[in-house]
Amino acid sequence: MTFIKNLLSYLKKFLHFQTSLPLSVQQSINKKPVYIPREKHILSRKNLSPAAVRVLYKLHKSGYKALLVGGGVRDSLLKCTPKDFDIVTNASPEQVRALFNRCRLIGRRFVLAHVYVNKEIIEVATFRASHKNNNNGIVQDGRIIRDNVYGKTVDEDALRRDFTVNSIYYDISNLSLLDYANGMEDLKNGVIRLIGDPSLRYQEDPVRMLRAIRFVAKLDFTMAPETAAPIKDLANLLKNIPAARLFEEVQKLFLTGHAVKSLQQMRKYNLFVQLFPLTDSCLHNSTAATLIEEVLANTDARQQNNESITAGFLFAALLWPPLSNLLPKEPVKGVNQQEVLFEAIEYLLKKQQKYVAIPKRIAVLMQDIWLLQLRLTRPRRGKKKSFKLLEHPRFRAGYDFLLLRVKAGDKEVASEAAWWTKFMNSNARTRNELFSQAISPTAKKGSQRRRTQPKDEE
Ligand code: ATP
Ligand code: MG
């Protein structure tokens, strides 16, 4: 009996090992790092942020280990500009704070130090280690709730990292690279590969699924089959992630120059529906789908041209399809359209906030843009009101949003958008003339409605 039990347990372990740890991953963990001396790699201090170099040297000169890791190394090796620089050290967060005048410890789930150098923020994290036998980390149902188990060595830290290409370290003490998980090879082949057992690593932190597709989109890489395989089945684990953290991730997915590709990847792996279920259910409609593709493509283009990007505009577009589905197609007699819109906005945002927490300042802008849609497409366009609307602080955003709707195929507002374009591009005299002409078929309908309304109300 015991023999059979042991045999079964052995087989279970053996099969689990075989199915969930492909050879490439087995080889990638628990081995000594490949050491790449300075003369054998292209990463140069000159291409790093001077602030990051200063922080690295200060830690090093104070007797601590100091290494650059993550995007700072990965993107420099790919010859693109890193978004930020992440440093790891064996100094504890408190020791880091004691070393720098301008330093703040942030985070609860994952404590790290923000060191301010001029206008830059450099993130300094203490080496992480395994959670075994340590109560500074909390794991619940396989998910890491708190990840503040500190280690002493880079070796331990490397295994806690997510992808092989994010686990290459640049050691400031000798300017060498340490590659723990065949990251250089994956970097060369353009592959995103999780370190360790993919299912377990996604269960530990479901946000890694979003990170995986983000790096595929950002770097134009492909995902290793074993890294991609569990995502569709595990996508719903994102429901356990705090909505505020998911907002941060959505910003990284959609506001950093690869939004169109991010959406494609998110839809491919059933991740979009987890974050924007109300929008997802509208995507069968081609106008809705085009509106979202258009806004993401515009955002990417603006990013590439170094133009400002307004998160509120993007979110207003992402949620416009479900919002407009809540509104009556035609104004209802005796019903205040603005009130209906406010109610719909409140209902929609309350539902959406459960998934992705949109901060107040962004929600206020979204509301302004949506409200302007009503005001810009009023059936009867009064002269005084139109001139006043031009001075509205969000007029431009509202008008651009109207144009976006037209471009996406919303024919009902095309004539209104054309009128506003004419109005804005006219001089004072021709602007006045525009009011003496009939505006649009909707305008005529509207004015008739208006005329009959008081009678009905009597
Ligand atoms: P970018 O800054 O361009 O978004 P990055 O790889 O630097 O990419 P960060 O969020 O800055 O990403 O994180 C820095 C590093 O910390 C990552 O490269 C990775 O090694 C590690 N890391 C970040 N988030 C996780 C996570 N959820 N699980 C495991 N390791 C992570
Ligand atoms: Mg980074």
GROMACS .gro file of C-alpha atoms and ligand atoms in nm:
model
  490
    1MET     CA    1   0.000   0.000   0.000
    2THR     CA    2   0.273   0.242   0.105
    3PHE     CA    3   0.471   0.132  -0.197
    4ILE     CA    4   0.181   0.216  -0.432
    5LYS     CA    5   0.129   0.548  -0.256
    6ASN     CA    6   0.497   0.635  -0.296
    7LEU     CA    7   0.494   0.523  -0.657
    8LEU     CA    8   0.188   0.738  -0.730
    9SER     CA    9   0.340   1.038  -0.560
   10TYR     CA   10   0.664   0.985  -0.753
   11LEU     CA   11   0.475   0.959  -1.083
   12LYS     CA   12   0.271   1.268  -0.998
   13LYS     CA   13   0.589   1.464  -0.931
   14PHE     CA   14   0.756   1.324  -1.239
   15LEU     CA   15   0.461   1.402  -1.466
   16HIS     CA   16   0.419   1.750  -1.320
   17PHE     CA   17   0.784   1.817  -1.379
   18GLN     CA   18   0.757   1.689  -1.734
   19THR     CA   19   0.445   1.880  -1.829
   20SER     CA   20   0.492   2.208  -1.653
   21LEU     CA   21   0.864   2.262  -1.673
   22PRO     CA   22   0.988   2.244  -2.030
   23LEU     CA   23   1.356   2.179  -2.084
   24SER     CA   24   1.438   2.539  -2.168
   25VAL     CA   25   1.296   2.654  -1.836
   26GLN     CA   26   1.455   2.375  -1.636
   27GLN     CA   27   1.784   2.480  -1.779
   28SER     CA   28   1.713   2.843  -1.710
   29ILE     CA   29   1.676   2.811  -1.335
   30ASN     CA   30   1.908   2.728  -1.051
   31LYS     CA   31   2.224   2.751  -1.247
   32LYS     CA   32   2.525   2.975  -1.207
   33PRO     CA   33   2.501   3.295  -1.404
   34VAL     CA   34   2.678   3.346  -1.730
   35TYR     CA   35   2.937   3.613  -1.662
   36ILE     CA   36   2.988   3.861  -1.948
   37PRO     CA   37   3.286   4.094  -1.894
   38ARG     CA   38   3.272   4.459  -2.000
   39GLU     CA   39   3.459   4.407  -2.328
   40LYS     CA   40   3.208   4.141  -2.438
   41HIS     CA   41   2.887   4.351  -2.419
   42ILE     CA   42   2.758   4.682  -2.548
   43LEU     CA   43   2.606   4.831  -2.234
   44SER     CA   44   2.789   5.151  -2.155
   45ARG     CA   45   2.755   5.389  -1.859
   46LYS     CA   46   2.731   5.670  -2.116
   47ASN     CA   47   2.393   5.538  -2.230
   48LEU     CA   48   2.250   5.514  -1.882
   49SER     CA   49   2.084   5.794  -1.692
   50PRO     CA   50   2.355   5.986  -1.500
   51ALA     CA   51   2.121   5.980  -1.200
   52ALA     CA   52   2.109   5.597  -1.205
   53VAL     CA   53   2.489   5.580  -1.235
   54ARG     CA   54   2.525   5.816  -0.938
   55VAL     CA   55   2.295   5.604  -0.722
   56LEU     CA   56   2.476   5.283  -0.825
   57TYR     CA   57   2.815   5.429  -0.732
   58LYS     CA   58   2.697   5.573  -0.404
   59LEU     CA   59   2.566   5.232  -0.295
   60HIS     CA   60   2.882   5.062  -0.418
   61LYS     CA   61   3.116   5.306  -0.244
   62SER     CA   62   2.919   5.264   0.077
   63GLY     CA   63   3.003   4.893   0.074
   64TYR     CA   64   2.680   4.758  -0.068
   65LYS     CA   65   2.623   4.551  -0.379
   66ALA     CA   66   2.463   4.759  -0.649
   67LEU     CA   67   2.334   4.631  -0.981
   68LEU     CA   68   2.109   4.761  -1.254
   69VAL     CA   69   1.836   4.517  -1.362
   70GLY     CA   70   1.513   4.497  -1.561
   71GLY     CA   71   1.419   4.740  -1.835
   72GLY     CA   72   1.728   4.957  -1.784
   73VAL     CA   73   1.952   4.668  -1.890
   74ARG     CA   74   1.713   4.498  -2.134
   75ASP     CA   75   1.627   4.813  -2.331
   76SER     CA   76   1.987   4.942  -2.333
   77LEU     CA   77   2.101   4.611  -2.480
   78LEU     CA   78   1.829   4.644  -2.744
   79LYS     CA   79   1.952   4.999  -2.811
   80CYS     CA   80   1.626   5.163  -2.711
   81THR     CA   81   1.576   5.421  -2.439
   82PRO     CA   82   1.472   5.263  -2.109
   83LYS     CA   83   1.155   5.398  -1.950
   84ASP     CA   84   1.314   5.394  -1.605
   85PHE     CA   85   1.608   5.249  -1.419
   86ASP     CA   86   1.569   4.984  -1.152
   87ILE     CA   87   1.853   4.914  -0.913
   88VAL     CA   88   1.893   4.620  -0.673
   89THR     CA   89   2.112   4.605  -0.370
   90ASN     CA   90   2.175   4.402  -0.056
   91ALA     CA   91   2.113   4.718   0.153
   92SER     CA   92   1.776   4.708   0.330
   93PRO     CA   93   1.519   4.977   0.239
   94GLU     CA   94   1.603   5.159   0.564
   95GLN     CA   95   1.976   5.149   0.486
   96VAL     CA   96   1.904   5.293   0.143
   97ARG     CA   97   1.696   5.568   0.299
   98ALA     CA   98   1.975   5.652   0.540
   99LEU     CA   99   2.219   5.691   0.251
  100PHE     CA  100   2.031   5.939   0.035
  101ASN     CA  101   1.902   6.281   0.138
  102ARG     CA  102   1.606   6.272  -0.094
  103CYS     CA  103   1.461   5.926  -0.056
  104ARG     CA  104   1.119   5.786   0.025
  105LEU     CA  105   1.012   5.429   0.095
  106ILE     CA  106   0.701   5.335  -0.099
  107GLY     CA  107   0.472   5.033  -0.141
  108ARG     CA  108   0.333   4.780   0.103
  109ARG     CA  109   0.307   4.470  -0.112
  110PHE     CA  110   0.658   4.535  -0.238
  111VAL     CA  111   0.854   4.793  -0.039
  112LEU     CA  112   1.116   4.985  -0.235
  113ALA     CA  113   1.306   5.310  -0.212
  114HIS     CA  114   1.250   5.602  -0.446
  115VAL     CA  115   1.568   5.806  -0.468
  116TYR     CA  116   1.521   6.153  -0.616
  117VAL     CA  117   1.813   6.286  -0.819
  118ASN     CA  118   1.735   6.624  -0.975
  119LYS     CA  119   1.404   6.557  -1.145
  120GLU     CA  120   1.451   6.184  -1.184
  121ILE     CA  121   1.326   5.904  -0.961
  122ILE     CA  122   1.546   5.597  -0.936
  123GLU     CA  123   1.386   5.286  -0.789
  124VAL     CA  124   1.607   5.091  -0.551
  125ALA     CA  125   1.485   4.748  -0.438
  126THR     CA  126   1.643   4.516  -0.187
  127PHE     CA  127   1.726   4.164  -0.316
  128ARG     CA  128   1.419   3.941  -0.292
  129ALA     CA  129   1.437   3.580  -0.181
  130SER     CA  130   1.213   3.275  -0.158
  131HIS     CA  131   0.914   3.293   0.077
  132LYS     CA  132   0.993   2.958   0.238
  133ASN     CA  133   1.024   2.980   0.618
  134ASN     CA  134   0.983   3.354   0.625
  135ASN     CA  135   0.687   3.551   0.750
  136ASN     CA  136   0.768   3.880   0.583
  137GLY     CA  137   0.596   3.743   0.279
  138ILE     CA  138   0.232   3.646   0.258
  139VAL     CA  139   0.106   3.394   0.008
  140GLN     CA  140  -0.267   3.328  -0.019
  141ASP     CA  141  -0.405   3.059  -0.253
  142GLY     CA  142  -0.075   3.065  -0.438
  143ARG     CA  143  -0.089   3.444  -0.483
  144ILE     CA  144   0.180   3.662  -0.333
  145ILE     CA  145   0.005   3.925  -0.125
  146ARG     CA  146   0.321   4.067   0.028
  147ASP     CA  147   0.664   4.024  -0.122
  148ASN     CA  148   0.907   4.164   0.130
  149VAL     CA  149   1.130   3.867   0.193
  150TYR     CA  150   1.481   4.002   0.156
  151GLY     CA  151   1.775   3.799   0.039
  152LYS     CA  152   2.149   3.843   0.056
  153THR     CA  153   2.254   3.742  -0.293
  154VAL     CA  154   2.181   3.823  -0.654
  155ASP     CA  155   2.133   3.449  -0.719
  156GLU     CA  156   1.822   3.438  -0.501
  157ASP     CA  157   1.691   3.764  -0.645
  158ALA     CA  158   1.724   3.642  -1.004
  159LEU     CA  159   1.476   3.359  -0.947
  160ARG     CA  160   1.211   3.598  -0.815
  161ARG     CA  161   1.218   3.804  -1.138
  162ASP     CA  162   0.951   3.752  -1.399
  163PHE     CA  163   1.102   3.705  -1.746
  164THR     CA  164   1.442   3.580  -1.859
  165VAL     CA  165   1.513   3.908  -2.042
  166ASN     CA  166   1.437   4.100  -1.721
  167SER     CA  167   1.685   3.897  -1.523
  168ILE     CA  168   2.011   4.028  -1.668
  169TYR     CA  169   2.211   4.230  -1.415
  170TYR     CA  170   2.469   4.500  -1.477
  171ASP     CA  171   2.718   4.502  -1.191
  172ILE     CA  172   2.861   4.848  -1.129
  173SER     CA  173   3.162   4.707  -0.938
  174ASN     CA  174   3.318   4.565  -1.257
  175LEU     CA  175   3.078   4.674  -1.534
  176SER     CA  176   3.005   4.311  -1.623
  177LEU     CA  177   2.669   4.150  -1.700
  178LEU     CA  178   2.528   3.853  -1.511
  179ASP     CA  179   2.280   3.644  -1.706
  180TYR     CA  180   2.091   3.402  -1.483
  181ALA     CA  181   1.825   3.260  -1.709
  182ASN     CA  182   1.950   3.259  -2.068
  183GLY     CA  183   1.815   3.611  -2.099
  184MET     CA  184   2.079   3.712  -2.355
  185GLU     CA  185   1.972   3.427  -2.582
  186ASP     CA  186   1.602   3.519  -2.553
  187LEU     CA  187   1.689   3.884  -2.611
  188LYS     CA  188   1.871   3.790  -2.930
  189ASN     CA  189   1.581   3.575  -3.051
  190GLY     CA  190   1.312   3.819  -2.942
  191VAL     CA  191   1.140   3.585  -2.696
  192ILE     CA  192   0.945   3.664  -2.378
  193ARG     CA  193   0.979   3.366  -2.144
  194LEU     CA  194   0.875   3.337  -1.782
  195ILE     CA  195   1.131   3.204  -1.537
  196GLY     CA  196   1.009   2.887  -1.365
  197ASP     CA  197   0.675   2.712  -1.398
  198PRO     CA  198   0.449   2.953  -1.592
  199SER     CA  199   0.122   2.851  -1.425
  200LEU     CA  200   0.266   2.885  -1.077
  201ARG     CA  201   0.432   3.217  -1.158
  202TYR     CA  202   0.102   3.356  -1.296
  203GLN     CA  203  -0.081   3.233  -0.989
  204GLU     CA  204   0.176   3.401  -0.766
  205ASP     CA  205   0.112   3.728  -0.946
  206PRO     CA  206  -0.154   3.739  -1.221
  207VAL     CA  207  -0.029   4.082  -1.332
  208ARG     CA  208   0.259   3.893  -1.495
  209MET     CA  209   0.010   3.794  -1.769
  210LEU     CA  210  -0.039   4.161  -1.853
  211ARG     CA  211   0.335   4.221  -1.829
  212ALA     CA  212   0.401   3.934  -2.070
  213ILE     CA  213   0.177   4.074  -2.341
  214ARG     CA  214   0.303   4.429  -2.271
  215PHE     CA  215   0.663   4.329  -2.344
  216VAL     CA  216   0.553   4.139  -2.656
  217ALA     CA  217   0.378   4.457  -2.775
  218LYS     CA  218   0.649   4.697  -2.668
  219LEU     CA  219   0.950   4.505  -2.795
  220ASP     CA  220   0.782   4.333  -3.090
  221PHE     CA  221   0.882   3.998  -2.941
  222THR     CA  222   0.701   3.666  -2.950
  223MET     CA  223   0.591   3.474  -2.645
  224ALA     CA  224   0.748   3.137  -2.570
  225PRO     CA  225   0.475   2.871  -2.617
  226GLU     CA  226   0.494   2.750  -2.255
  227THR     CA  227   0.465   3.110  -2.132
  228ALA     CA  228   0.161   3.176  -2.352
  229ALA     CA  229  -0.017   2.843  -2.290
  230PRO     CA  230  -0.174   2.901  -1.945
  231ILE     CA  231  -0.283   3.264  -1.995
  232LYS     CA  232  -0.634   3.212  -2.138
  233ASP     CA  233  -0.725   2.972  -1.857
  234LEU     CA  234  -0.579   3.188  -1.583
  235ALA     CA  235  -0.689   3.529  -1.717
  236ASN     CA  236  -0.976   3.550  -1.468
  237LEU     CA  237  -0.726   3.555  -1.178
  238LEU     CA  238  -0.690   3.925  -1.256
  239LYS     CA  239  -1.019   3.976  -1.069
  240ASN     CA  240  -0.821   3.932  -0.746
  241ILE     CA  241  -0.585   4.218  -0.821
  242PRO     CA  242  -0.660   4.557  -0.664
  243ALA     CA  243  -0.821   4.787  -0.920
  244ALA     CA  244  -0.568   5.064  -0.845
  245ARG     CA  245  -0.278   4.839  -0.946
  246LEU     CA  246  -0.460   4.746  -1.264
  247PHE     CA  247  -0.503   5.114  -1.348
  248GLU     CA  248  -0.123   5.152  -1.332
  249GLU     CA  249  -0.084   4.856  -1.566
  250VAL     CA  250  -0.343   4.988  -1.809
  251GLN     CA  251  -0.152   5.315  -1.829
  252LYS     CA  252   0.167   5.126  -1.915
  253LEU     CA  253  -0.020   4.924  -2.178
  254PHE     CA  254  -0.197   5.212  -2.347
  255LEU     CA  255   0.004   5.526  -2.286
  256THR     CA  256   0.358   5.428  -2.377
  257GLY     CA  257   0.354   5.407  -2.756
  258HIS     CA  258   0.231   5.053  -2.826
  259ALA     CA  259  -0.138   5.076  -2.742
  260VAL     CA  260  -0.269   4.920  -3.065
  261LYS     CA  261  -0.048   4.615  -3.027
  262SER     CA  262  -0.130   4.591  -2.657
  263LEU     CA  263  -0.503   4.574  -2.734
  264GLN     CA  264  -0.449   4.306  -2.999
  265GLN     CA  265  -0.250   4.097  -2.753
  266MET     CA  266  -0.497   4.155  -2.471
  267ARG     CA  267  -0.786   4.040  -2.687
  268LYS     CA  268  -0.592   3.742  -2.816
  269TYR     CA  269  -0.540   3.615  -2.460
  270ASN     CA  270  -0.883   3.708  -2.315
  271LEU     CA  271  -0.727   3.973  -2.094
  272PHE     CA  272  -0.916   4.278  -2.220
  273VAL     CA  273  -1.250   4.138  -2.106
  274GLN     CA  274  -1.107   4.105  -1.754
  275LEU     CA  275  -1.031   4.475  -1.731
  276PHE     CA  276  -1.299   4.631  -1.951
  277PRO     CA  277  -1.590   4.383  -1.961
  278LEU     CA  278  -1.845   4.653  -2.045
  279THR     CA  279  -1.643   4.774  -2.342
  280ASP     CA  280  -1.556   4.422  -2.452
  281SER     CA  281  -1.922   4.335  -2.490
  282CYS     CA  282  -1.961   4.622  -2.743
  283LEU     CA  283  -1.670   4.524  -2.966
  284HIS     CA  284  -1.883   4.317  -3.204
  285ASN     CA  285  -2.013   4.654  -3.324
  286SER     CA  286  -1.776   4.784  -3.590
  287THR     CA  287  -1.820   5.155  -3.501
  288ALA     CA  288  -1.730   5.079  -3.139
  289ALA     CA  289  -1.431   4.866  -3.237
  290THR     CA  290  -1.306   5.129  -3.484
  291LEU     CA  291  -1.345   5.408  -3.229
  292ILE     CA  292  -1.121   5.223  -2.987
  293GLU     CA  293  -0.864   5.127  -3.249
  294GLU     CA  294  -0.858   5.489  -3.371
  295VAL     CA  295  -0.807   5.636  -3.026
  296LEU     CA  296  -0.527   5.392  -2.952
  297ALA     CA  297  -0.359   5.459  -3.288
  298ASN     CA  298  -0.382   5.836  -3.224
  299THR     CA  299  -0.233   5.789  -2.879
  300ASP     CA  300   0.060   5.591  -3.026
  301ALA     CA  301   0.119   5.855  -3.294
  302ARG     CA  302   0.114   6.137  -3.037
  303GLN     CA  303   0.359   5.945  -2.821
  304GLN     CA  304   0.594   5.896  -3.116
  305ASN     CA  305   0.577   6.268  -3.198
  306ASN     CA  306   0.637   6.364  -2.835
  307GLU     CA  307   0.297   6.532  -2.817
  308SER     CA  308   0.106   6.546  -2.491
  309ILE     CA  309  -0.127   6.257  -2.414
  310THR     CA  310  -0.442   6.291  -2.208
  311ALA     CA  311  -0.538   5.977  -2.023
  312GLY     CA  312  -0.891   6.117  -1.977
  313PHE     CA  313  -0.943   6.133  -2.353
  314LEU     CA  314  -0.834   5.775  -2.396
  315PHE     CA  315  -1.053   5.646  -2.113
  316ALA     CA  316  -1.348   5.854  -2.240
  317ALA     CA  317  -1.315   5.671  -2.573
  318LEU     CA  318  -1.266   5.328  -2.414
  319LEU     CA  319  -1.591   5.365  -2.223
  320TRP     CA  320  -1.793   5.557  -2.481
  321PRO     CA  321  -1.947   5.249  -2.649
  322PRO     CA  322  -2.104   5.111  -2.328
  323LEU     CA  323  -2.203   5.462  -2.221
  324SER     CA  324  -2.380   5.542  -2.546
  325ASN     CA  325  -2.562   5.209  -2.525
  326LEU     CA  326  -2.714   5.330  -2.198
  327LEU     CA  327  -2.848   5.649  -2.357
  328PRO     CA  328  -3.175   5.674  -2.549
  329LYS     CA  329  -3.119   5.691  -2.926
  330GLU     CA  330  -3.351   5.992  -2.960
  331PRO     CA  331  -3.417   6.262  -2.696
  332VAL     CA  332  -3.726   6.166  -2.497
  333LYS     CA  333  -3.996   6.427  -2.462
  334GLY     CA  334  -3.994   6.603  -2.128
  335VAL     CA  335  -3.679   6.428  -2.013
  336ASN     CA  336  -3.369   6.630  -1.939
  337GLN     CA  337  -3.094   6.475  -2.153
  338GLN     CA  338  -2.817   6.604  -1.931
  339GLU     CA  339  -2.967   6.436  -1.627
  340VAL     CA  340  -2.999   6.110  -1.816
  341LEU     CA  341  -2.637   6.138  -1.920
  342PHE     CA  342  -2.520   6.207  -1.563
  343GLU     CA  343  -2.708   5.905  -1.436
  344ALA     CA  344  -2.563   5.682  -1.708
  345ILE     CA  345  -2.210   5.807  -1.632
  346GLU     CA  346  -2.251   5.740  -1.262
  347TYR     CA  347  -2.383   5.391  -1.325
  348LEU     CA  348  -2.109   5.307  -1.576
  349LEU     CA  349  -1.816   5.443  -1.375
  350LYS     CA  350  -1.933   5.268  -1.061
  351LYS     CA  351  -1.932   4.937  -1.247
  352GLN     CA  352  -1.601   4.999  -1.426
  353GLN     CA  353  -1.417   5.112  -1.110
  354LYS     CA  354  -1.449   4.758  -0.971
  355TYR     CA  355  -1.210   4.640  -1.240
  356VAL     CA  356  -0.980   4.935  -1.309
  357ALA     CA  357  -0.980   5.223  -1.061
  358ILE     CA  358  -0.986   5.543  -1.264
  359PRO     CA  359  -0.863   5.833  -1.048
  360LYS     CA  360  -1.101   6.124  -0.987
  361ARG     CA  361  -0.900   6.378  -1.190
  362ILE     CA  362  -0.926   6.155  -1.496
  363ALA     CA  363  -1.293   6.072  -1.439
  364VAL     CA  364  -1.372   6.446  -1.421
  365LEU     CA  365  -1.214   6.502  -1.762
  366MET     CA  366  -1.398   6.204  -1.910
  367GLN     CA  367  -1.724   6.345  -1.780
  368ASP     CA  368  -1.648   6.685  -1.936
  369ILE     CA  369  -1.575   6.527  -2.273
  370TRP     CA  370  -1.894   6.321  -2.261
  371LEU     CA  371  -2.103   6.617  -2.156
  372LEU     CA  372  -1.960   6.819  -2.440
  373GLN     CA  373  -2.085   6.555  -2.684
  374LEU     CA  374  -2.433   6.650  -2.578
  375ARG     CA  375  -2.369   7.021  -2.599
  376LEU     CA  376  -2.192   7.003  -2.934
  377THR     CA  377  -2.476   6.809  -3.093
  378ARG     CA  378  -2.770   7.005  -2.952
  379PRO     CA  379  -3.055   7.013  -3.205
  380ARG     CA  380  -3.094   7.392  -3.183
  381ARG     CA  381  -2.769   7.576  -3.190
  382GLY     CA  382  -2.801   7.915  -3.023
  383LYS     CA  383  -2.553   8.185  -3.118
  384LYS     CA  384  -2.471   8.291  -2.766
  385LYS     CA  385  -2.432   7.935  -2.644
  386SER     CA  386  -2.210   7.839  -2.936
  387PHE     CA  387  -1.968   8.127  -2.877
  388LYS     CA  388  -1.964   8.042  -2.506
  389LEU     CA  389  -1.892   7.680  -2.580
  390LEU     CA  390  -1.581   7.781  -2.772
  391GLU     CA  391  -1.441   7.919  -2.445
  392HIS     CA  392  -1.508   7.598  -2.254
  393PRO     CA  393  -1.170   7.482  -2.113
  394ARG     CA  394  -1.231   7.133  -2.254
  395PHE     CA  395  -1.381   7.247  -2.584
  396ARG     CA  396  -1.089   7.119  -2.792
  397ALA     CA  397  -1.097   6.775  -2.630
  398GLY     CA  398  -1.474   6.755  -2.679
  399TYR     CA  399  -1.450   6.863  -3.042
  400ASP     CA  400  -1.165   6.620  -3.116
  401PHE     CA  401  -1.373   6.346  -2.956
  402LEU     CA  402  -1.665   6.433  -3.186
  403LEU     CA  403  -1.433   6.408  -3.489
  404LEU     CA  404  -1.312   6.073  -3.362
  405ARG     CA  405  -1.668   5.946  -3.346
  406VAL     CA  406  -1.726   6.056  -3.703
  407LYS     CA  407  -1.406   5.891  -3.819
  408ALA     CA  408  -1.517   5.569  -3.648
  409GLY     CA  409  -1.833   5.571  -3.859
  410ASP     CA  410  -2.087   5.747  -3.636
  411LYS     CA  411  -2.280   5.911  -3.922
  412GLU     CA  412  -2.542   6.066  -3.697
  413VAL     CA  413  -2.304   6.333  -3.572
  414ALA     CA  414  -2.118   6.397  -3.898
  415SER     CA  415  -2.308   6.713  -3.991
  416GLU     CA  416  -2.266   6.860  -3.640
  417ALA     CA  417  -1.893   6.793  -3.650
  418ALA     CA  418  -1.870   6.955  -3.994
  419TRP     CA  419  -2.061   7.259  -3.867
  420TRP     CA  420  -1.821   7.304  -3.577
  421THR     CA  421  -1.521   7.267  -3.803
  422LYS     CA  422  -1.660   7.541  -4.027
  423PHE     CA  423  -1.747   7.757  -3.727
  424MET     CA  424  -1.400   7.729  -3.579
  425ASN     CA  425  -1.228   7.801  -3.907
  426SER     CA  426  -1.442   8.106  -3.994
  427ASN     CA  427  -1.383   8.471  -3.920
  428ALA     CA  428  -1.625   8.673  -3.707
  429ARG     CA  429  -1.850   8.775  -3.999
  430THR     CA  430  -1.890   8.430  -4.151
  431ARG     CA  431  -1.938   8.283  -3.808
  432ASN     CA  432  -2.246   8.501  -3.766
  433GLU     CA  433  -2.372   8.396  -4.106
  434LEU     CA  434  -2.357   8.032  -4.007
  435PHE     CA  435  -2.646   8.089  -3.768
  436SER     CA  436  -2.876   8.220  -4.037
  437GLN     CA  437  -2.841   7.895  -4.235
  438ALA     CA  438  -3.017   7.575  -4.151
  439ILE     CA  439  -2.769   7.361  -3.967
  440SER     CA  440  -2.859   7.003  -4.018
  441PRO     CA  441  -3.157   6.777  -4.057
  442THR     CA  442  -3.127   6.696  -3.685
  443ALA     CA  443  -3.143   7.067  -3.609
  444LYS     CA  444  -3.470   7.101  -3.796
  445LYS     CA  445  -3.615   6.798  -3.624
  446GLY     CA  446  -3.498   6.938  -3.294
  447SER     CA  447  -3.651   7.280  -3.344
  448GLN     CA  448  -3.986   7.125  -3.429
  449ARG     CA  449  -3.963   6.914  -3.120
  450ARG     CA  450  -3.884   7.217  -2.914
  451ARG     CA  451  -4.180   7.405  -3.050
  452THR     CA  452  -4.421   7.128  -2.965
  453GLN     CA  453  -4.275   7.058  -2.625
  454PRO     CA  454  -4.424   7.347  -2.423
  455LYS     CA  455  -4.767   7.263  -2.565
  456ASP     CA  456  -4.736   6.905  -2.440
  457GLU     CA  457  -4.625   7.024  -2.103
  458GLU     CA  458  -4.925   7.257  -2.057
  459ATP     P1  459   0.955   4.891  -1.799
  459ATP     O1  460   1.016   4.973  -1.690
  459ATP     O2  461   1.003   4.921  -1.936
  459ATP     O3  462   0.807   4.883  -1.788
  459ATP     P2  463   1.073   4.676  -1.651
  459ATP     O4  464   1.107   4.535  -1.689
  459ATP     O5  465   1.186   4.760  -1.603
  459ATP     O6  466   1.001   4.740  -1.776
  459ATP     P3  467   0.947   4.739  -1.404
  459ATP     O7  468   0.802   4.736  -1.370
  459ATP     O8  469   1.019   4.869  -1.402
  459ATP     O9  470   0.959   4.669  -1.545
  459ATP    O10  471   1.019   4.636  -1.307
  459ATP     C1  472   1.159   4.622  -1.297
  459ATP     C2  473   1.199   4.478  -1.286
  459ATP    O11  474   1.142   4.421  -1.167
  459ATP     C3  475   1.149   4.388  -1.399
  459ATP    O12  476   1.234   4.390  -1.509
  459ATP     C4  477   1.149   4.252  -1.333
  459ATP    O13  478   1.275   4.197  -1.324
  459ATP     C5  479   1.103   4.287  -1.192
  459ATP     N1  480   0.957   4.278  -1.179
  459ATP     C6  481   0.868   4.377  -1.192
  459ATP     N2  482   0.742   4.335  -1.172
  459ATP     C7  483   0.753   4.203  -1.144
  459ATP     C8  484   0.658   4.101  -1.112
  459ATP     N3  485   0.528   4.127  -1.105
  459ATP     N4  486   0.707   3.978  -1.086
  459ATP     C9  487   0.839   3.951  -1.091
  459ATP     N5  488   0.931   4.042  -1.121
  459ATP    C10  489   0.890   4.167  -1.148
  460MG      MG  490   1.168   4.953  -1.529
   0.00000   0.00000   0.00000
